Amino acid sequence: MSDETRDSNGAILADGDSVTLVKDLKVKGSGGVTLKRGTLVKKIRLTGDPDEIEANVDKVKGLVLRTEFVKKA
């Protein structure tokens, strides 16, 4: 079992990559912000968990995204 961080298509992700969302996501605790499918997220940061990445989006800073909802841009 490898601990590489991979997107929904199996591509390996690295710090600083850009990803796109593959489905609409409601952000909990943000006052009802919904990130739409196809939203480009730039300069991701890897966490210690291969199933999660950290990113900043327009309205939400320090957002943690599950890798099953993103694909490499």
XYZ file of N, CA and C in Angstrom:
219
model
N 0.850 -1.192 0.000
C 0.000 0.000 0.000
C 0.888 1.245 0.000
N 0.673 2.107 -0.958
C 1.486 3.318 -1.024
C 0.748 4.467 -0.352
N 1.513 5.449 0.121
C 0.876 6.598 0.755
C 0.950 7.823 -0.146
N 0.977 7.591 -1.460
C 0.961 8.701 -2.406
C -0.436 9.307 -2.424
N -0.494 10.617 -2.624
C -1.780 11.287 -2.728
C -2.223 11.259 -4.182
N -3.387 10.670 -4.435
C -3.885 10.532 -5.804
C -5.273 11.162 -5.930
N -5.568 11.671 -7.145
C -6.885 12.259 -7.386
C -7.900 11.177 -7.727
N -9.107 11.572 -8.121
C -10.174 10.609 -8.400
C -9.869 9.725 -9.599
N -8.982 10.162 -10.495
C -8.602 9.376 -11.668
C -7.329 8.570 -11.458
N -6.702 8.707 -10.292
C -5.490 7.956 -10.002
C -4.200 8.688 -10.301
N -4.273 9.950 -10.757
C -3.060 10.731 -11.026
C -2.441 11.172 -9.700
N -1.123 11.135 -9.631
C -0.420 11.518 -8.402
C -0.422 13.042 -8.264
N -0.769 13.521 -7.073
C -0.794 14.956 -6.783
C 0.447 15.359 -6.001
N 0.905 16.594 -6.238
C 2.065 17.130 -5.521
C 1.729 18.528 -5.014
N 2.514 19.019 -4.045
C 2.330 20.391 -3.556
C 2.399 21.366 -4.719
N 1.475 22.329 -4.754
C 1.490 23.358 -5.783
C 0.698 23.014 -7.033
N 0.197 21.790 -7.140
C -0.616 21.414 -8.302
C -1.938 22.173 -8.301
N -2.579 22.199 -9.475
C -3.929 22.728 -9.591
C -4.874 21.564 -9.825
N -6.053 21.650 -9.224
C -7.056 20.592 -9.378
C -8.408 21.222 -9.694
N -9.312 20.413 -10.253
C -10.682 20.850 -10.504
C -11.628 19.947 -9.722
N -12.741 20.505 -9.292
C -13.728 19.721 -8.546
C -14.555 18.885 -9.516
N -14.866 17.648 -9.136
C -15.644 16.767 -9.999
C -17.121 16.745 -9.609
N -17.491 17.405 -8.508
C -18.908 17.523 -8.130
C -19.098 18.758 -7.271
N -20.342 19.233 -7.177
C -20.649 20.372 -6.313
C -20.437 19.969 -4.857
N -19.801 20.856 -4.093
C -19.544 20.564 -2.681
C -20.060 21.700 -1.811
N -20.868 21.361 -0.809
C -21.302 22.345 0.169
C -20.226 22.412 1.239
N -19.798 23.622 1.581
C -18.740 23.792 2.575
C -19.387 24.024 3.933
N -19.147 23.095 4.858
C -19.733 23.199 6.191
C -19.088 24.347 6.961
N -19.913 25.089 7.708
C -19.404 26.144 8.567
C -18.988 27.398 7.840
N -19.398 27.549 6.577
C -18.975 28.725 5.807
C -20.147 29.641 5.480
N -21.290 29.401 6.090
C -22.445 30.243 5.820
C -23.128 29.917 4.510
N -23.105 28.667 4.104
C -23.847 28.247 2.919
C -23.104 28.369 1.601
N -21.784 28.432 1.623
C -21.011 28.493 0.379
C -21.016 27.124 -0.288
N -21.306 27.089 -1.595
C -21.233 25.858 -2.367
C -20.203 26.034 -3.472
N -19.248 25.126 -3.534
C -18.252 25.154 -4.606
C -18.803 24.332 -5.762
N -18.850 24.922 -6.943
C -19.455 24.264 -8.100
C -18.487 23.297 -8.767
N -19.066 22.288 -9.436
C -18.275 21.339 -10.215
C -17.498 22.110 -11.280
N -16.227 21.769 -11.474
C -15.399 22.447 -12.462
C -14.613 23.616 -11.909
N -14.814 23.961 -10.635
C -14.064 25.048 -10.008
C -12.584 24.696 -9.964
N -11.735 25.602 -10.431
C -10.289 25.383 -10.427
C -9.718 25.806 -9.077
N -8.977 24.912 -8.455
C -8.319 25.187 -7.175
C -6.825 25.139 -7.425
N -6.133 26.268 -7.211
C -4.703 26.356 -7.508
C -3.874 26.207 -6.240
N -2.646 25.787 -6.427
C -1.641 25.713 -5.357
C -2.117 24.920 -4.146
N -2.440 23.652 -4.372
C -2.853 22.799 -3.259
C -1.650 22.466 -2.377
N -1.940 22.064 -1.154
C -0.904 21.599 -0.230
C -1.289 20.202 0.230
N -0.317 19.318 0.258
C -0.575 17.963 0.728
C -0.601 17.951 2.245
N -1.449 17.094 2.803
C -1.487 16.904 4.256
C -0.812 15.560 4.532
N -0.739 15.170 5.761
C -0.157 13.868 6.081
C -1.048 12.710 5.644
N -2.315 13.009 5.380
C -3.296 11.987 4.998
C -3.388 11.909 3.473
N -3.159 10.738 2.861
C -3.219 10.630 1.398
C -4.625 10.823 0.825
N -5.660 10.861 1.693
C -7.032 11.060 1.205
C -7.484 12.511 1.274
N -6.619 13.423 1.745
C -7.016 14.819 1.901
C -5.935 15.766 1.400
N -6.390 16.906 0.840
C -5.489 17.992 0.460
C -6.007 19.281 1.089
N -5.141 20.260 1.207
C -5.533 21.545 1.760
C -5.432 22.582 0.663
N -6.359 23.548 0.655
C -6.366 24.549 -0.404
C -7.053 25.820 0.054
N -6.808 26.903 -0.670
C -7.535 28.147 -0.471
C -8.378 28.392 -1.705
N -9.669 28.672 -1.494
C -10.583 28.995 -2.576
C -11.055 30.423 -2.331
N -11.648 31.050 -3.330
C -12.061 32.460 -3.234
C -12.632 32.847 -1.872
N -13.683 32.144 -1.443
C -14.393 32.551 -0.224
C -13.965 31.783 1.018
N -13.188 30.719 0.848
C -12.843 29.855 1.979
C -11.327 29.647 2.027
N -10.733 29.996 3.153
C -9.289 29.808 3.331
C -9.044 28.591 4.215
N -7.980 27.841 3.911
C -7.644 26.681 4.727
C -8.634 25.539 4.575
N -9.194 25.392 3.391
C -10.180 24.354 3.125
C -9.497 23.003 2.962
N -10.052 21.962 3.571
C -9.539 20.609 3.394
C -10.497 19.861 2.478
N -9.968 19.349 1.358
C -10.783 18.636 0.372
C -10.395 17.169 0.345
N -11.371 16.296 0.176
C -11.082 14.872 -0.016
C -10.654 14.672 -1.462
N -9.640 13.852 -1.666
C -9.098 13.657 -3.010
C -10.068 12.942 -3.947
N -11.078 12.277 -3.413
C -12.055 11.599 -4.277
C -12.932 12.604 -5.038
N -12.919 13.891 -4.649
C -13.748 14.905 -5.288
C -12.958 15.825 -6.212
N -11.674 15.548 -6.442
C -10.866 16.416 -7.313
C -10.172 15.593 -8.398
N -9.849 16.277 -9.504
C -9.005 15.683 -10.532
C -7.947 16.697 -10.908
N -6.786 16.216 -11.300
C -5.665 17.076 -11.654
C -6.018 17.910 -12.865
N -5.704 19.201 -12.822
C -6.054 20.103 -13.920
C -5.009 20.057 -15.024
